[in-house]
Coordinates of C-alpha atoms and ligand atoms in Angstrom, one line a residue:
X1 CA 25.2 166.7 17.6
X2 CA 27.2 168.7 15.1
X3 CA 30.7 169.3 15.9
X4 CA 31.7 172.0 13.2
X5 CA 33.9 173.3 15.3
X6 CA 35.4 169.6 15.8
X7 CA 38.8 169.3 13.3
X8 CA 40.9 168.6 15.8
X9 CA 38.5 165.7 17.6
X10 CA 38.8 167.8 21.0
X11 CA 35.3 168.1 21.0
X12 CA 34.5 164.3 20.4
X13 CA 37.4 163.3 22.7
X14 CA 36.5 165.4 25.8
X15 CA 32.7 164.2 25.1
X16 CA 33.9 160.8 25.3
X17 CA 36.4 161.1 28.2
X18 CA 33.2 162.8 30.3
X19 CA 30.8 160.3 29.4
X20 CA 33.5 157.7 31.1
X21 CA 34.4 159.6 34.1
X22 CA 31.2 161.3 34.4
X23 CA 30.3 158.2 37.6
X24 CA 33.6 159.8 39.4
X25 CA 31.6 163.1 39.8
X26 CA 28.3 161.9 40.9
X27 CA 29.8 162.0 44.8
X28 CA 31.5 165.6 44.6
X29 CA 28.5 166.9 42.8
X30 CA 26.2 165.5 45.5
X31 CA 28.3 166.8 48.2
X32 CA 28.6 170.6 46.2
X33 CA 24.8 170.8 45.6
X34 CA 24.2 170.1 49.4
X35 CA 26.3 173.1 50.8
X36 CA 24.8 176.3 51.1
X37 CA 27.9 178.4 50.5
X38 CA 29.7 178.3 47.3
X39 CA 33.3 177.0 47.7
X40 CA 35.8 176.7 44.4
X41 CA 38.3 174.8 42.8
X42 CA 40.0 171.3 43.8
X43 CA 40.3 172.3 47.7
X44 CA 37.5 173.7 47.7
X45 CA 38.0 177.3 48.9
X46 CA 35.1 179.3 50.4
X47 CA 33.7 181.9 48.3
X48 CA 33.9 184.2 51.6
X49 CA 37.2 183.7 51.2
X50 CA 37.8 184.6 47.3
X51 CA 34.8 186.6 46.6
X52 CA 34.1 185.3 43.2
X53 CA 30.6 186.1 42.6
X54 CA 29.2 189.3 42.2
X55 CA 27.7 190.4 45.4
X56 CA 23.8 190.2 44.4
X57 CA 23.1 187.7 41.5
X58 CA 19.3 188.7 42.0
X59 CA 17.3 188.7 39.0
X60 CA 20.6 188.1 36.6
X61 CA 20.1 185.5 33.8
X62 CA 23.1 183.4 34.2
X63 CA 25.1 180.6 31.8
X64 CA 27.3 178.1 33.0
X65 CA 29.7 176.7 30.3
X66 CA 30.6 173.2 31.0
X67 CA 27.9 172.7 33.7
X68 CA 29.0 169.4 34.5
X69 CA 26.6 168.5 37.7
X70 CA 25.6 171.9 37.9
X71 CA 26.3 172.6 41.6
X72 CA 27.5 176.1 40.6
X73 CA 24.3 177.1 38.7
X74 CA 22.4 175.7 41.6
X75 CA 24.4 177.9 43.9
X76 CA 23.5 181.3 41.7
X77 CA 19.5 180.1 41.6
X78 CA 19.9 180.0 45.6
X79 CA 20.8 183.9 45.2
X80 CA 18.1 184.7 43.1
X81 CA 19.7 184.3 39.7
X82 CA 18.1 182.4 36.5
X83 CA 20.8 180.3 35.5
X84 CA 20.8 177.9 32.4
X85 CA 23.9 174.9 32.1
X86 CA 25.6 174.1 29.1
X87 CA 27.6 170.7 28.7
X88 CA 28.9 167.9 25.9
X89 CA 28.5 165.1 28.2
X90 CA 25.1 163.5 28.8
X91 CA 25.8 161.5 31.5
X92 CA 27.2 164.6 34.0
X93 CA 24.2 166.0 32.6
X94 CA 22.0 162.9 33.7
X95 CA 23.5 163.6 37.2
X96 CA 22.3 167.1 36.9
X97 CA 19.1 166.5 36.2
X98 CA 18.6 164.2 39.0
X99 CA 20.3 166.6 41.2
X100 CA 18.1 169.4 40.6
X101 CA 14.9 167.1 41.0
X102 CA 16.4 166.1 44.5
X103 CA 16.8 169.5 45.8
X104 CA 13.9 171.5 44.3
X105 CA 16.0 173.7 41.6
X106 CA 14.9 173.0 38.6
X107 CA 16.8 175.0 35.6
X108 CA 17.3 174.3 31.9
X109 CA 19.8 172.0 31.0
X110 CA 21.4 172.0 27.5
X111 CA 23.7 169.3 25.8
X112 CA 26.0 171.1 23.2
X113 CA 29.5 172.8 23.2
X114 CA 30.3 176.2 24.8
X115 CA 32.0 176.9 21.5
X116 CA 28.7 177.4 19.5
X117 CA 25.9 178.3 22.0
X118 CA 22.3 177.8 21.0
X119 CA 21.6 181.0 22.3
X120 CA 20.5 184.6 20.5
X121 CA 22.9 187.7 20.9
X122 CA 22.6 189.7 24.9
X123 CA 21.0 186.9 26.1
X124 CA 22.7 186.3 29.7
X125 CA 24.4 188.9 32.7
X126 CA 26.9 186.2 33.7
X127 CA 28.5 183.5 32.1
X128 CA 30.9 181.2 34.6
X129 CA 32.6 178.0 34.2
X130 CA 34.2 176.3 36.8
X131 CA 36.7 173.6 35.1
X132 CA 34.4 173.6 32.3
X133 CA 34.7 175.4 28.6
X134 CA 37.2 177.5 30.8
X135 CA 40.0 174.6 30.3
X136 CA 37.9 171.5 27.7
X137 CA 37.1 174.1 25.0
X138 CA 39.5 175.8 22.7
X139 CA 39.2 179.7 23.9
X140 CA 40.0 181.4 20.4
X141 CA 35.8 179.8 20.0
X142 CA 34.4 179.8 23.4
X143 CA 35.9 183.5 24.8
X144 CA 33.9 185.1 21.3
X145 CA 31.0 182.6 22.3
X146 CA 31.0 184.0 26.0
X147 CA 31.3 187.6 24.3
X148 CA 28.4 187.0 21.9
X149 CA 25.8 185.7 24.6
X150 CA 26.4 188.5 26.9
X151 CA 24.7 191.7 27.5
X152 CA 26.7 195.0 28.0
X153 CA 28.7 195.1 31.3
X154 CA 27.9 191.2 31.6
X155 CA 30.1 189.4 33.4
X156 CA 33.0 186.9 32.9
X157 CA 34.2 184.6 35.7
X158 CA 36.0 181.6 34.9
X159 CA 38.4 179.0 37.2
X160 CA 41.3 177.3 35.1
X161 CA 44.5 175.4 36.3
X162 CA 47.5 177.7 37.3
X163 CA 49.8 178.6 34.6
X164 CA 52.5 177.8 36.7
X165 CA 51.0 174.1 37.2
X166 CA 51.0 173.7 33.8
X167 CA 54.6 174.7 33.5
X168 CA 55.8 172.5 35.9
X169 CA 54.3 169.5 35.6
X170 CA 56.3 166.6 33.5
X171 CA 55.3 165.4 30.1
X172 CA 54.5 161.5 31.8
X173 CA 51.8 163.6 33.5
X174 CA 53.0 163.6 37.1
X175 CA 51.6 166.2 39.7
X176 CA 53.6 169.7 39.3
X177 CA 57.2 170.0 40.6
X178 CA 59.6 173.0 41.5
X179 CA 61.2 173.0 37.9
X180 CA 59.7 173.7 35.0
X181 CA 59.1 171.5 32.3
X182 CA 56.8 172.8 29.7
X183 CA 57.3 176.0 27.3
X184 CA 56.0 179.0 28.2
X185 CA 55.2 180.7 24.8
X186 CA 53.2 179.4 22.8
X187 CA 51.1 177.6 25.1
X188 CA 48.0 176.3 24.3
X189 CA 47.0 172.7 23.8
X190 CA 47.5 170.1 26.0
X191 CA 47.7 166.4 26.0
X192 CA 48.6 164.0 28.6
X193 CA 49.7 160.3 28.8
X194 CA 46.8 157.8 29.7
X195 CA 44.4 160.7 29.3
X196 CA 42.2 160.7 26.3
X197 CA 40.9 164.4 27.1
X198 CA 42.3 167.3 25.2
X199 CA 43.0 171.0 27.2
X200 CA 43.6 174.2 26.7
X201 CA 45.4 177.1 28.4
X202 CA 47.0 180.3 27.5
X203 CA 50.0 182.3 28.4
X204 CA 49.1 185.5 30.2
X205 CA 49.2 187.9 27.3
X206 CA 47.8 185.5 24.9
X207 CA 44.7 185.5 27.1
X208 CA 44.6 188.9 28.2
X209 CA 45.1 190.0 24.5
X210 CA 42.2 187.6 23.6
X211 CA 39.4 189.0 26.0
X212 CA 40.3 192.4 25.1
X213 CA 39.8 191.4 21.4
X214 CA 36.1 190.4 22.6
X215 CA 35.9 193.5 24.4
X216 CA 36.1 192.5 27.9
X217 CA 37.6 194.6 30.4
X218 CA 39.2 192.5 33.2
X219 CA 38.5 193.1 36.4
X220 CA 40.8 190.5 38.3
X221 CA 42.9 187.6 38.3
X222 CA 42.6 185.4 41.9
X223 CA 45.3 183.3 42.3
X224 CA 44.0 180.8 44.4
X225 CA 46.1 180.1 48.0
X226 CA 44.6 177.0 49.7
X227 CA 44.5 177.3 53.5
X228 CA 46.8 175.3 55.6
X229 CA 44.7 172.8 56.4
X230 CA 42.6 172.5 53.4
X231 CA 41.6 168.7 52.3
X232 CA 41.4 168.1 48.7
X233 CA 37.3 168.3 47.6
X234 CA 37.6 164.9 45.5
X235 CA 39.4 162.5 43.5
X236 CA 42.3 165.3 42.5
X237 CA 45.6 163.1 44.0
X238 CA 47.5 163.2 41.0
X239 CA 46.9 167.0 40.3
X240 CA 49.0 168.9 43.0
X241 CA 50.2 169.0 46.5
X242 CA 48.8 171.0 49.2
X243 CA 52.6 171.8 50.2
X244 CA 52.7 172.7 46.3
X245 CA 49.4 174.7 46.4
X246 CA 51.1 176.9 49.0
X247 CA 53.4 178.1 47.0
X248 CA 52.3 178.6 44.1
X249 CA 48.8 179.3 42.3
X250 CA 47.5 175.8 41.0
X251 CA 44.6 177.5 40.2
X252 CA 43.8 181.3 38.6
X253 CA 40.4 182.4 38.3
X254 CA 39.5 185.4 35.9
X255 CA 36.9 187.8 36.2
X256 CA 35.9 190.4 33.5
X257 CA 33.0 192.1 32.2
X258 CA 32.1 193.3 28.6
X259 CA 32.5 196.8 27.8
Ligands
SAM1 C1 35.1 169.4 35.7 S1 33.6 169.2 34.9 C2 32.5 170.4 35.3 C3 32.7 171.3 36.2 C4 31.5 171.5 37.2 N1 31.9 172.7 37.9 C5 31.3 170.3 37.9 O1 32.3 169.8 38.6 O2 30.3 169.6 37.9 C6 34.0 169.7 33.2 C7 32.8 169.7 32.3 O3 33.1 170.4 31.1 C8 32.3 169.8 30.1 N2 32.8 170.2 28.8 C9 34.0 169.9 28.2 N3 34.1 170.5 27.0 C10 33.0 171.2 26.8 C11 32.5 172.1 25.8 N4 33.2 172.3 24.7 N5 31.3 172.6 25.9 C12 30.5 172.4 27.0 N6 30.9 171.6 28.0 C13 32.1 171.0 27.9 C14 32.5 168.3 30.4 O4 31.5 167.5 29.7 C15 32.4 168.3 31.9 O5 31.1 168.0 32.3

């Protein structure tokens, strides 16, 4: 694969770092392409709940950035949508192959970077990552990317970690605390300890600046509340609390559309 877009090694580090962990997320995929219902983020909060997808997907051509095992895309073809995945890794993408052939939903699966799509101008009505491009690909290339693919009034919908998470987690990579540890401005890139992955995140304005620039309008900003009794939807222990997740937004999911 080429990785022009690649100086930093983000692209071939993240590749790498899902190739390994890629036979952690056979199990959640599994369990995700088995429910009926969409649910989201790392406790796994009912869509009926957060009303994240547009209320008839029927008949839209859909692409998922940083597919992964491509439960989400498998979710939209339930509701009538034609979804294609995008990923870097080959071996989440092995998992989703196998997935769809278990369940009967078969859709086209493509292994390349979210940050230059193989895909002609107005091609899709949605594009959605879950965890995917949204926080393994640098935004200044995958936002425009998103942008480029999608038709007018298209929509935008991706899940990233909570600013605020980011903020207060420790440079040695511990879960999130009540201080805060990292700079706000200027936020962007991040590396942690013992992880070989590279991600990225941006403050508020940066991002909101940035989609306008692509000429999205945004439509919303869910910051996600887990419920009191929510269980963690896999192997997320070092991320953050549930006590933490209370009070405050470990994750943010953005919606927009293009003008
Ligand atoms: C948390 S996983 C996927 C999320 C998906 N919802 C799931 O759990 O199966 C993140 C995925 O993003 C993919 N990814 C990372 N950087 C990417 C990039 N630049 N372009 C496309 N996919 C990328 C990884 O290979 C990985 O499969």
């Amino acid at each position: 694969m080429d990785d022009a877009m690649d100086e930093d090694g983000h692209i071939s580090r993240n590749r790498a770092a899902w190739n390994e962990w890629a036979a952690k997320f056979v199990e959640p995929g599994e369990k995700a392409w088995t429910s009926p219902t969409p649910y989201w983020g790392i406790w796994g909060v009912p869509e009926a709940d957060l009303h994240v997808l547009p209320e008839d997907l029927d008949g839209l051509d859909t692409i998922e950035l940083g597919c992964g095992t491509g439960y989400v895309s498998a979710w939209l073809a339930r509701r009538g949508a034609r979804p294609v995945g995008i990923d870097l890794s080959s071996e989440q993408l092995a998992t989703a192959r196998r997935l769809q052939g278990e369940h009967g939903i078969t859709y086209p699966l493509h292994e390349g970077n979210a940050e230059e799509l193989p895909f002609p101008d107005a091609s899709f009505d949605l594009a959605i990552s879950e965890y995917g491009a949204s926080i393994w690909a640098d935004p200044h290339a995958w936002i425009p990317e998103a942008a480029r693919v999608l038709r007018p009034g298209g929509r935008l919908i991706f899940l990233v970690s909570g600013t605020l998470a980011l903020l207060a987690s420790p440079d040695n990579g511990d879960p999130p605390t009540d201080s805060l540890h990292q700079d706000y401005f200027g936020m962007k890139r991040f590396e942690w300890p013992d992880w070989p992955s590279v991600e990225f995140h941006l403050a508020y304005g940066d991002m909101i600046r940035l989609l306008r620039a692509n000429d999205f309008e945004i439509d919303d900003l869910i910051e996600v509340q887990p419920p009191e009794d929510a269980k963690l939807f896999a192997d997320h222990e070092a991320m953050t609390s549930l006590e933490w997740s209370r009070r405050w937004p470990c994750e943010e999911i953005w919606k927009a559309h293009k003008a």
